[in-house]
CSV table of C-alpha atoms and ligand atoms in Angstrom, one decimal:
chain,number,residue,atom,x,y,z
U,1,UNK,CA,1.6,-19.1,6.8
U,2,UNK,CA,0.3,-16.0,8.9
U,3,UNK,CA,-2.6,-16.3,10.9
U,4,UNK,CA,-4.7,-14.1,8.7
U,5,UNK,CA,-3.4,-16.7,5.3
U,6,UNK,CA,-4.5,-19.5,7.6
U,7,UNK,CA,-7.8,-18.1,8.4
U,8,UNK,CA,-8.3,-17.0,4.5
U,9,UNK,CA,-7.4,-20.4,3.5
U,10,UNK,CA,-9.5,-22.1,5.4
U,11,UNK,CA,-12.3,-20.3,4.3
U,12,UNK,CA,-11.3,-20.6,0.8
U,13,UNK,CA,-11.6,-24.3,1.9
U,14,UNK,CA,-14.9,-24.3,3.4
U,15,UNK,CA,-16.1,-22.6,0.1
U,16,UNK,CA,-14.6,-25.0,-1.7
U,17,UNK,CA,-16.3,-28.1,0.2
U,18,UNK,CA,-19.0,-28.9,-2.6
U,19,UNK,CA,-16.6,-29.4,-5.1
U,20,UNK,CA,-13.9,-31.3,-3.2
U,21,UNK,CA,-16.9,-33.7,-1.9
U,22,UNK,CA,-18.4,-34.3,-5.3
U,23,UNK,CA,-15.4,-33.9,-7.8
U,24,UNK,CA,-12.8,-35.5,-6.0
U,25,UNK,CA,-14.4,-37.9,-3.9
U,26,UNK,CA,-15.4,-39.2,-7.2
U,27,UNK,CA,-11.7,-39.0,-8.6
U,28,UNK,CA,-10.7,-40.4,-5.1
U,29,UNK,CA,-13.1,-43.3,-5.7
U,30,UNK,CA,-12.5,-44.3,-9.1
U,31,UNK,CA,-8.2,-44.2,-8.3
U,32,UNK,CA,-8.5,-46.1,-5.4
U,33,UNK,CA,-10.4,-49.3,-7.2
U,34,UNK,CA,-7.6,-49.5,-9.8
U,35,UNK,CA,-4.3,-50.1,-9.5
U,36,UNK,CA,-2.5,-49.2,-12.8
U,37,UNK,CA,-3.1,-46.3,-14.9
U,38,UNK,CA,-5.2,-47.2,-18.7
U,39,UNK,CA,-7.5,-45.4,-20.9
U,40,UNK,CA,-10.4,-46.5,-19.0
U,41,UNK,CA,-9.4,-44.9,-15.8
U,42,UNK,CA,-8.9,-41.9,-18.1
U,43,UNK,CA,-11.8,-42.1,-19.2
U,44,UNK,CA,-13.7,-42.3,-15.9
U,45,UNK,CA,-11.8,-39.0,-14.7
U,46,UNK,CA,-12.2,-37.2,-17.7
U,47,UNK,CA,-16.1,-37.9,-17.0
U,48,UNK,CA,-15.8,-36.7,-13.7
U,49,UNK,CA,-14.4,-33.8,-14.7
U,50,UNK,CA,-17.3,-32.8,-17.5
U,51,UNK,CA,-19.6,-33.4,-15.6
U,52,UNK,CA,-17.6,-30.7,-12.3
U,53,UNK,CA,-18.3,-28.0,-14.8
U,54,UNK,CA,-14.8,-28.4,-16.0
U,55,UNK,CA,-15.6,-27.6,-19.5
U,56,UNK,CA,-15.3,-30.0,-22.4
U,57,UNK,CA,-12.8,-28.4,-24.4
U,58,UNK,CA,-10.4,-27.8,-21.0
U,59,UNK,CA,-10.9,-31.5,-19.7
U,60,UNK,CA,-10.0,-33.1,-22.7
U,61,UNK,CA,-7.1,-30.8,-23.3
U,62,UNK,CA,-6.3,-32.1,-19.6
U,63,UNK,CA,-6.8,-35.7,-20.5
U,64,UNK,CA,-4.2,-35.5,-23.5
U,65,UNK,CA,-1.7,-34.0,-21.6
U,66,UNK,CA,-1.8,-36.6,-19.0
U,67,UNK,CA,-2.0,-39.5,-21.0
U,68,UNK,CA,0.8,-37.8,-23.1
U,69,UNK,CA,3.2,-37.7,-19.6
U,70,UNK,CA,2.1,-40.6,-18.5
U,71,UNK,CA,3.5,-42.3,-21.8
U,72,UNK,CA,6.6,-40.3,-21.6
U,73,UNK,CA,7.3,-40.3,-18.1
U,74,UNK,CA,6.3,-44.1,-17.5
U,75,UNK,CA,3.6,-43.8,-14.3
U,76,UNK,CA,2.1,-47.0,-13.9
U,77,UNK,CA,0.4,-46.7,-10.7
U,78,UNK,CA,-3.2,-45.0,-10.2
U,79,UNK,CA,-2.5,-43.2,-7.3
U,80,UNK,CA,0.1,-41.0,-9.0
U,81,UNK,CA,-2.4,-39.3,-11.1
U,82,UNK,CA,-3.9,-37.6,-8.7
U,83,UNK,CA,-0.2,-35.5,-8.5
U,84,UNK,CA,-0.6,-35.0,-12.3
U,85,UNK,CA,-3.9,-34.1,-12.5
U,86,UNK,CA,-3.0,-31.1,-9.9
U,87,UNK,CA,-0.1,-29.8,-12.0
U,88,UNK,CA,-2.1,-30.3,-15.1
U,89,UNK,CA,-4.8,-28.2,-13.6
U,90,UNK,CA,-2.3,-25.3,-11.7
U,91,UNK,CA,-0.9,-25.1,-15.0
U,92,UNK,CA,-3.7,-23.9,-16.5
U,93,UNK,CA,-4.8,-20.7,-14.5
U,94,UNK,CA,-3.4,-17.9,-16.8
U,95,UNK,CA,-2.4,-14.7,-16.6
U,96,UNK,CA,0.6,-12.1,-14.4
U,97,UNK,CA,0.8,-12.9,-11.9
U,98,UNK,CA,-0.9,-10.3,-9.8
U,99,UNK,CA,0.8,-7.8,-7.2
U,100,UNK,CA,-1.2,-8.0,-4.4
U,101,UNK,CA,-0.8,-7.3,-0.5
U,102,UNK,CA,-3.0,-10.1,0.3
U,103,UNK,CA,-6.4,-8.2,0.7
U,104,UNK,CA,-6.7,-6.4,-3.1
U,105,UNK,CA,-5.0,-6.2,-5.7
U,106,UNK,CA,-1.6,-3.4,-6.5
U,107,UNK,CA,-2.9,-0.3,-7.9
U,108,UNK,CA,-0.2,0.0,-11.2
U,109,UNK,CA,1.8,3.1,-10.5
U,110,UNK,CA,0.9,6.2,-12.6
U,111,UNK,CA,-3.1,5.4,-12.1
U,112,UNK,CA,-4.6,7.5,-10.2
U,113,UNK,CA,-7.3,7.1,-10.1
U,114,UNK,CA,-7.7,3.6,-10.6
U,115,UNK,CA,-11.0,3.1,-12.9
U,116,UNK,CA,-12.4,-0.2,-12.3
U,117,UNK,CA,-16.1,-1.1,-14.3
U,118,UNK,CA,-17.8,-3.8,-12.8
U,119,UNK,CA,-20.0,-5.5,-15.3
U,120,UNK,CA,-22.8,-9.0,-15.9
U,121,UNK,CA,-25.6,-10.1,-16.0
U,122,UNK,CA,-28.4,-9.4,-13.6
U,123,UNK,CA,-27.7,-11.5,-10.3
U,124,UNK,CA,-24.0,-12.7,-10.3
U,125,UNK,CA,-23.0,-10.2,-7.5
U,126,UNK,CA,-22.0,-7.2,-8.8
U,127,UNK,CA,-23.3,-4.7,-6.2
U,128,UNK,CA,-21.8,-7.2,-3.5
U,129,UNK,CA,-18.8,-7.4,-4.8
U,130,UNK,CA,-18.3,-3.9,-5.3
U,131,UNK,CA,-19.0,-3.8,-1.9
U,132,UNK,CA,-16.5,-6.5,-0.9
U,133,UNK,CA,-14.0,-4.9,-3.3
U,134,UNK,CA,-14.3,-1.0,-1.9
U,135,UNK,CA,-14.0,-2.7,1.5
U,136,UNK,CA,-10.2,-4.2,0.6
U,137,UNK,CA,-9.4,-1.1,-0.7
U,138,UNK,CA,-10.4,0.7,2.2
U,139,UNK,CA,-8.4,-1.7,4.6
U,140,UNK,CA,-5.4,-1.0,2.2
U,141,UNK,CA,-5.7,2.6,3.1
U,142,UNK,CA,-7.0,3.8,-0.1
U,143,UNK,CA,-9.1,6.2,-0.7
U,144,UNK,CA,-12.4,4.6,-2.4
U,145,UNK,CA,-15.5,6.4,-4.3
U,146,UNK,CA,-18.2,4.1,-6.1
U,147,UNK,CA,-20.5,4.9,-8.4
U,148,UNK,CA,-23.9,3.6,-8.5
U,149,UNK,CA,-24.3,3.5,-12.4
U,150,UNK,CA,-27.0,1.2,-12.0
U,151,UNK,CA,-30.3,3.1,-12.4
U,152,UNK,CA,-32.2,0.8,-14.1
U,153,UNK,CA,-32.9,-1.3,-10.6
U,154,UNK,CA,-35.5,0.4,-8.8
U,155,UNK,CA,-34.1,-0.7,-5.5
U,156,UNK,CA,-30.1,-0.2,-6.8
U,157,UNK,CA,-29.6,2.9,-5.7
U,158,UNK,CA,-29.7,1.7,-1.8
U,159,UNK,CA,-28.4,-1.4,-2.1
U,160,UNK,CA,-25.4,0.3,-3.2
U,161,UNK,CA,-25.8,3.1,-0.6
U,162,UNK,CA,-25.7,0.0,2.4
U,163,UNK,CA,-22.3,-1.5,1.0
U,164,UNK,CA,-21.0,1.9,0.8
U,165,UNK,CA,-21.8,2.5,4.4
U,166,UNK,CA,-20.6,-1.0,5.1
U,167,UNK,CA,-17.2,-0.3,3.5
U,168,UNK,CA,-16.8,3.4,4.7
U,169,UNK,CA,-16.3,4.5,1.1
U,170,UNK,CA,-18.1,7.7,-0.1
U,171,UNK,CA,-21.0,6.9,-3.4
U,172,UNK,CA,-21.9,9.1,-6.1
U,173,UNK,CA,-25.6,8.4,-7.1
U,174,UNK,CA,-28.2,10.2,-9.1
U,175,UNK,CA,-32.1,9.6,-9.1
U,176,UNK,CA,-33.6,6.2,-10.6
U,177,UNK,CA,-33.8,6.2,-14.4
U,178,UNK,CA,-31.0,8.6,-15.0
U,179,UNK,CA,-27.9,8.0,-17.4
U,180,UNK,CA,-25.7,6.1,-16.1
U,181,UNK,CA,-22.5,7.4,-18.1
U,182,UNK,CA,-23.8,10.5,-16.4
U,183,UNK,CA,-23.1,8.6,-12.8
U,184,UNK,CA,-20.1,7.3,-14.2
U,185,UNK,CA,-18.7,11.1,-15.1
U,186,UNK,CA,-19.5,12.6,-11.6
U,187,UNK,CA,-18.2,10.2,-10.3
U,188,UNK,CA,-14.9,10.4,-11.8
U,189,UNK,CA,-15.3,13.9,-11.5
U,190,UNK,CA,-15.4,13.4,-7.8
U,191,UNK,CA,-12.9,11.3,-7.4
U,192,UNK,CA,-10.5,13.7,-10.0
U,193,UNK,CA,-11.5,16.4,-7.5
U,194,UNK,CA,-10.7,14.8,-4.4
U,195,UNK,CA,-8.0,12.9,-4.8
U,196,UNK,CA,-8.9,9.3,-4.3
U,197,UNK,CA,-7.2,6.4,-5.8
U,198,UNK,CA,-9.7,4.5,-6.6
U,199,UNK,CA,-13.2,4.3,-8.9
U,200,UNK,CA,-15.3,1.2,-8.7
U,201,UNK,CA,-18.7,1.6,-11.0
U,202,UNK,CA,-21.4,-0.5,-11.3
U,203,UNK,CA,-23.2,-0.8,-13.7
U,204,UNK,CA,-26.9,-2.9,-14.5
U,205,UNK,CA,-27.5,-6.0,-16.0
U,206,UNK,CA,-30.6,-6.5,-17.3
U,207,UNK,CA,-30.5,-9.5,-20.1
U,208,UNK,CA,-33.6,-8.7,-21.4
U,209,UNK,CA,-32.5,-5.9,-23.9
U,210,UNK,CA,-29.0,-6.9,-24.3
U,211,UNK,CA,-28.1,-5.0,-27.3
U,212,UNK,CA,-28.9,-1.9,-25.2
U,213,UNK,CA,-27.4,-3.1,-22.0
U,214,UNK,CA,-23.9,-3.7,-24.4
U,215,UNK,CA,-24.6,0.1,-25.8
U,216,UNK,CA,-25.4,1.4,-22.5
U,217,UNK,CA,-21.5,0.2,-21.2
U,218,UNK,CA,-19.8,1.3,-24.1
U,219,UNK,CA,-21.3,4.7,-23.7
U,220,UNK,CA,-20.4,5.0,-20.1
U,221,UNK,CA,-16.5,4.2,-21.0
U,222,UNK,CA,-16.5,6.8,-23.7
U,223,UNK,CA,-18.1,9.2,-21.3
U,224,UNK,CA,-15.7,8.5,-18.5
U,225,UNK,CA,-13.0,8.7,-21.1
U,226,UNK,CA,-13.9,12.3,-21.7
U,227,UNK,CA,-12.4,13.1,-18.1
U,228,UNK,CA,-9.2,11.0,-18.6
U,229,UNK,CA,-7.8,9.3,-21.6
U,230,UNK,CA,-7.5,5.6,-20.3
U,231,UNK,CA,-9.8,5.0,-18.2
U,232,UNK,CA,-11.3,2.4,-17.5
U,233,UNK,CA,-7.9,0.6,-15.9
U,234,UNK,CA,-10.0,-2.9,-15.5
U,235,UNK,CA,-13.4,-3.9,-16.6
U,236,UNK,CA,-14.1,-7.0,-13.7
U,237,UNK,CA,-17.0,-9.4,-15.2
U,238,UNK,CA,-18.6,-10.8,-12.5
U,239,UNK,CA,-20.0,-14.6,-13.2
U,240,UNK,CA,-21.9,-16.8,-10.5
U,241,UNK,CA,-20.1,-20.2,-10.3
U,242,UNK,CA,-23.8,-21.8,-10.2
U,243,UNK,CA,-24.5,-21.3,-13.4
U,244,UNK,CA,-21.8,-23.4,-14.5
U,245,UNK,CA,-20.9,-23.4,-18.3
U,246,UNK,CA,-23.8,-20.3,-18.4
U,247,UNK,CA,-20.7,-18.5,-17.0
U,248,UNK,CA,-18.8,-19.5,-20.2
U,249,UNK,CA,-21.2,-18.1,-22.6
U,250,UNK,CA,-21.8,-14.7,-20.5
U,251,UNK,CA,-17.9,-14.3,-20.4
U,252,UNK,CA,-17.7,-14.5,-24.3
U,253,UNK,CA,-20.9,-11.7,-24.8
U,254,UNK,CA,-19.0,-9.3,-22.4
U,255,UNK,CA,-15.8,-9.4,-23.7
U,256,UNK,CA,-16.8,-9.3,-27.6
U,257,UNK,CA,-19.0,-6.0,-26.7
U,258,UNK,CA,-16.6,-4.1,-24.4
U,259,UNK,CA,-14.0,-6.1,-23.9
U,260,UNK,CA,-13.0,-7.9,-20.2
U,261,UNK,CA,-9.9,-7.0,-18.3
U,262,UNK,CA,-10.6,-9.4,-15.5
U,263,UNK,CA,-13.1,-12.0,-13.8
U,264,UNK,CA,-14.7,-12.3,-10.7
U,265,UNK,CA,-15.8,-15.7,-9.9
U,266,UNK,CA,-18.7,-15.6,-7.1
U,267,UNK,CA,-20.8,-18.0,-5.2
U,268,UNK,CA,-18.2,-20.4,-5.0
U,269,UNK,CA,-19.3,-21.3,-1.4
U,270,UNK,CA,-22.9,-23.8,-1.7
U,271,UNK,CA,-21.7,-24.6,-5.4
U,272,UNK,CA,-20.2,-28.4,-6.3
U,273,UNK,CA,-19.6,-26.0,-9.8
U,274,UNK,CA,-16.4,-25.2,-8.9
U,275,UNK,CA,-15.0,-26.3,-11.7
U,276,UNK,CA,-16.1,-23.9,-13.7
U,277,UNK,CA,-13.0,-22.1,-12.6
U,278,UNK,CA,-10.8,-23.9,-13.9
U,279,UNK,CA,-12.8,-23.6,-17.5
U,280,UNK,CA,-13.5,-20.3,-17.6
U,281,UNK,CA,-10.0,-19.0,-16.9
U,282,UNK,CA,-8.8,-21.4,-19.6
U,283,UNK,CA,-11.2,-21.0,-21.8
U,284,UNK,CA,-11.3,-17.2,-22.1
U,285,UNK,CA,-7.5,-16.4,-21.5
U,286,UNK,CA,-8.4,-13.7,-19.2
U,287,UNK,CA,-7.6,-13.8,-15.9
U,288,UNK,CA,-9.5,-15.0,-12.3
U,289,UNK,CA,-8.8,-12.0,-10.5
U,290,UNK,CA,-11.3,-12.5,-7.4
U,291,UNK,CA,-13.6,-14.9,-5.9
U,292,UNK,CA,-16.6,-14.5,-3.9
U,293,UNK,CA,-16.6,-17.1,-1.0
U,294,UNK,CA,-19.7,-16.1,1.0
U,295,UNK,CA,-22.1,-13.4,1.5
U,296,UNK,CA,-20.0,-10.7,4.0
U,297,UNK,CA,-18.1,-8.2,3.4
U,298,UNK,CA,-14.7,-9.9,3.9
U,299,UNK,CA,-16.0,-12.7,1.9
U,300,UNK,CA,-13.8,-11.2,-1.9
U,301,UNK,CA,-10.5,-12.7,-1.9
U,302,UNK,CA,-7.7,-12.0,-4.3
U,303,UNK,CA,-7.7,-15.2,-6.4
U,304,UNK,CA,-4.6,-17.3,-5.7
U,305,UNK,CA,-3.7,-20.0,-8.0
U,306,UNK,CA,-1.8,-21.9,-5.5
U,307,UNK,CA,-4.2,-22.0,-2.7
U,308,UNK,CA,-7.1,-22.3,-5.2
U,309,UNK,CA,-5.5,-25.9,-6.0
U,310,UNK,CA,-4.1,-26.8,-3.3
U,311,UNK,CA,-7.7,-25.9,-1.6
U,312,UNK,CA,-9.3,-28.0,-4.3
U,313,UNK,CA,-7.5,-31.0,-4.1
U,314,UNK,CA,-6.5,-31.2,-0.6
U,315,UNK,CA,-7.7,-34.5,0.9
U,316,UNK,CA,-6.8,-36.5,-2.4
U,317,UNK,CA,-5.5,-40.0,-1.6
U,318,UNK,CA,-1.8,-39.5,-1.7
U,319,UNK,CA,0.5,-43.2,-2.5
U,320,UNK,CA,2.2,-42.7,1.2
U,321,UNK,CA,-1.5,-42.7,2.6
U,322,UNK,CA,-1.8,-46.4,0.6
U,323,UNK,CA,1.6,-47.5,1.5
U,324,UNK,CA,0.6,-46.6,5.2
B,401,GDP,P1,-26.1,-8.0,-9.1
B,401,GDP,O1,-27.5,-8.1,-9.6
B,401,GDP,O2,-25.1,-8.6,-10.1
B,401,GDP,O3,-25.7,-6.7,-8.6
B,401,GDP,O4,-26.1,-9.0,-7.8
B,401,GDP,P2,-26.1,-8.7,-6.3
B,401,GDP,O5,-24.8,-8.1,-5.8
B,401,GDP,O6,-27.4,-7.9,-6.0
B,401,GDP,O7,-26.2,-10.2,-5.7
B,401,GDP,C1,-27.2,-11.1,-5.9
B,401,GDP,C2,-27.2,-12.1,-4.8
B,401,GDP,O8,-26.0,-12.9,-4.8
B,401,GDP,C3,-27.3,-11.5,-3.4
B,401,GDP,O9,-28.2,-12.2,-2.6
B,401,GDP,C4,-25.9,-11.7,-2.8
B,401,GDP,O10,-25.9,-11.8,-1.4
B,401,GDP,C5,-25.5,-13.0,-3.5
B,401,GDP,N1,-24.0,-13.1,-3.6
B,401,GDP,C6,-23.1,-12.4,-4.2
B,401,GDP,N2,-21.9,-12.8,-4.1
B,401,GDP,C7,-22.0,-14.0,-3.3
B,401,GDP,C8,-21.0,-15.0,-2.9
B,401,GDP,O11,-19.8,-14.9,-3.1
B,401,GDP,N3,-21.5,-16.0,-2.2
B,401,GDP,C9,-22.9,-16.1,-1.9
B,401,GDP,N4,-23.3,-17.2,-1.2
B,401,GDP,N5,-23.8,-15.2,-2.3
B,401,GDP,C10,-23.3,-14.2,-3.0
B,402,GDP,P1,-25.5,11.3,-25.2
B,402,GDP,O1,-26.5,11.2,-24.1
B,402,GDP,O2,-25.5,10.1,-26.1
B,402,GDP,O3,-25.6,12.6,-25.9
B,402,GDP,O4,-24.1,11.2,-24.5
B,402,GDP,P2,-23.2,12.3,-23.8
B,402,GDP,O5,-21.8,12.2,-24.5
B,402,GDP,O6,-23.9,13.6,-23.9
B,402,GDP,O7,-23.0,11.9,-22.3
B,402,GDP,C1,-24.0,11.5,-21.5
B,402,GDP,C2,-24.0,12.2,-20.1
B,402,GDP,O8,-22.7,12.2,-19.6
B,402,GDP,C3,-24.4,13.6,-20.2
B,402,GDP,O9,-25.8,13.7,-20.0
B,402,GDP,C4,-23.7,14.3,-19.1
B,402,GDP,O10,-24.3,14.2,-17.9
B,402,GDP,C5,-22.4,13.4,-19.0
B,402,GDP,N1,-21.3,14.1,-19.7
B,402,GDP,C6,-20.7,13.8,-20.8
B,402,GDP,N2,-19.8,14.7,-21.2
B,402,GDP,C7,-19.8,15.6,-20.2
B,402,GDP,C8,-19.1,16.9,-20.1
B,402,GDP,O11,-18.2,17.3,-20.8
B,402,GDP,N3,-19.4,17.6,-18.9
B,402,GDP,C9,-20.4,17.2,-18.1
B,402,GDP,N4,-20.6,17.9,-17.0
B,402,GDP,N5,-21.1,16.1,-18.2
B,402,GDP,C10,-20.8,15.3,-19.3
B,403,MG,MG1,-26.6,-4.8,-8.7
């Protein structure tokens, strides 16, 4: 590992620290007290995991499989289900895998440019992820606009205009109250115009008129389509990992009303909800594409499966740590 994968990682890690403490500690506990594997150590995990924001449907489907393997395979001891628990889990994150040059994610070729609608509900971190998100792009060396298709939020507007200064990435904006499919054509105007490779819009997410807010997105992807045929490339819904199975229900709204491309998990950091991760990606069969680790700007990394579980489970009692 690079230094930069190293320093990445370990701030993956330090996001990660509420879960590891609470879930596994727990799953460390209950492994270590028995010595053989039975139903009612299953049981206890399988409690642990529910109750990690897990999901009820993906723990149990967890719990089969391992008690399934360990059947089959013959494990006895405890300690080895720590090892199947991982796989069980890394075999669950779906999707490509994803092209990426460790700070965002490959543009496809032949997209240019690169539409991406960031959409949910108010509070998850849209406008900071955006703001994370132009930020990679930028240090790729692309060429970034975003549109601030939020004018619904009085103080929107600004709170885009500050990431976009942040990033170094030029905004297109129009007064408070306007149309945002309005925003969303200039701004893909703009970017047609001058050449840039990539289009991040936000958009607002106000819950309290959700038929409207569901109306609202659709029109601003027709609109946008207008300009160019496929666009948008990726709709990225953005779910805070505190709300825990909240996120589950938000995911299914989005994606019957205008369909999700991607997820963005955020607030991982301060959360022991980290579960949910696991849930939601299995759940919905779209993929993780991002999590938010922290408040700054280089706080948005690509998600990575691997160092996702290997972040999440490091520290598990392993049998050689027993034996020694
Ligand atoms: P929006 O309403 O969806 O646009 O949400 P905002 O982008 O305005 O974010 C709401 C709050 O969440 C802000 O205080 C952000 O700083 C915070 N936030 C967003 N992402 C993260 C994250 O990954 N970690 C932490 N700790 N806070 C975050
Ligand atoms: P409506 O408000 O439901 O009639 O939706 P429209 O299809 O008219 O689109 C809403 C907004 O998007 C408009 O107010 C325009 O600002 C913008 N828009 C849509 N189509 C075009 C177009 O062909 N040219 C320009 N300049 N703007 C467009
Ligand atoms: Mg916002």
């Amino acid at each position: 590992m690079g230094f930069l994968d190293k320093l990445k990682f370990s701030r993956l890690k330090e996001g990660l620290e509420k879960t590891r403490d609470d879930v596994m500690t727990k799953i460390n506990r209950v492994v270590k007290a028995k010595r053989k594997i039975d139903d009612e150590l299953l049981d206890e995990i399988e409690e642990i995991l529910i109750l990690g924001d897990v999901g009820i449907n993906t723990t149990s489907g967890i719990i089969d499989r391992i008690r399934e393997r360990v059947k089959r395979e013959r494990y006895e001891d405890a300690l080895e289900l720590q090892g199947l628990l991982k796989d069980e889990v890394a075999n669950l994150f779906k999707g490509e895998t994803v092209e990426t040059d460790g700070t965002s994610i490959q543009i496809p070729a032949g997209h240019k440019p690169y539409v991406i609608m960031v959409v949910g509900v108010n509070g998850v971190g849209k406008t900071t992820t955006i703001g994370k998100l132009a930020y990679n792009y930028k240090s790729s060396g692309k060429k970034v606009v975003i549109g601030a298709a939020d004018t619904f939020r009085a103080a929107a507007n600004e709170q885009l205009e500050i990431w976009a200064e942040r990033a170094n990435v030029e905004i297109i904006k129009q007064r408070h109250g306007a149309d945002p499919a309005a925003v969303a054509y200039d701004t893909l105007q703009s970017a047609l115009a001058k050449d840039s490779d990539v289009v991040i819009v936000d958009t607002a997410g106000r819950l309290h008129t959700k038929a409207n807010l569901m109306e609202e997105l659709k029109k601003i992807k027709r609109v946008m389509s207008k300009l160019k045929e496929d666009v948008p490339h990726e709709i990225l819904l953005v779910l805070d990992a505190t709300t825990g199975q909240n996120a589950i229900q938000q995911a299914k709204q989005f994606r019957d009303a205008v369909g999700v491309t991607g997820l963005v998990v955020t607030k991982l950091d301060g959360t022991a909800k980290g579960g949910v991760v696991i849930g939601i990606s299995s759940e919905m069969d779209i993929p993780v594409r991002y999590i938010g680790v922290g408040e700054q700007i280089d706080d948005l990394q690509v998600f990575d499966r691997e160092a996702f579980v290997g972040a999440l489970f490091e520290g598990l009692t392993t049998e050689e740590e027993r034996a020694g």
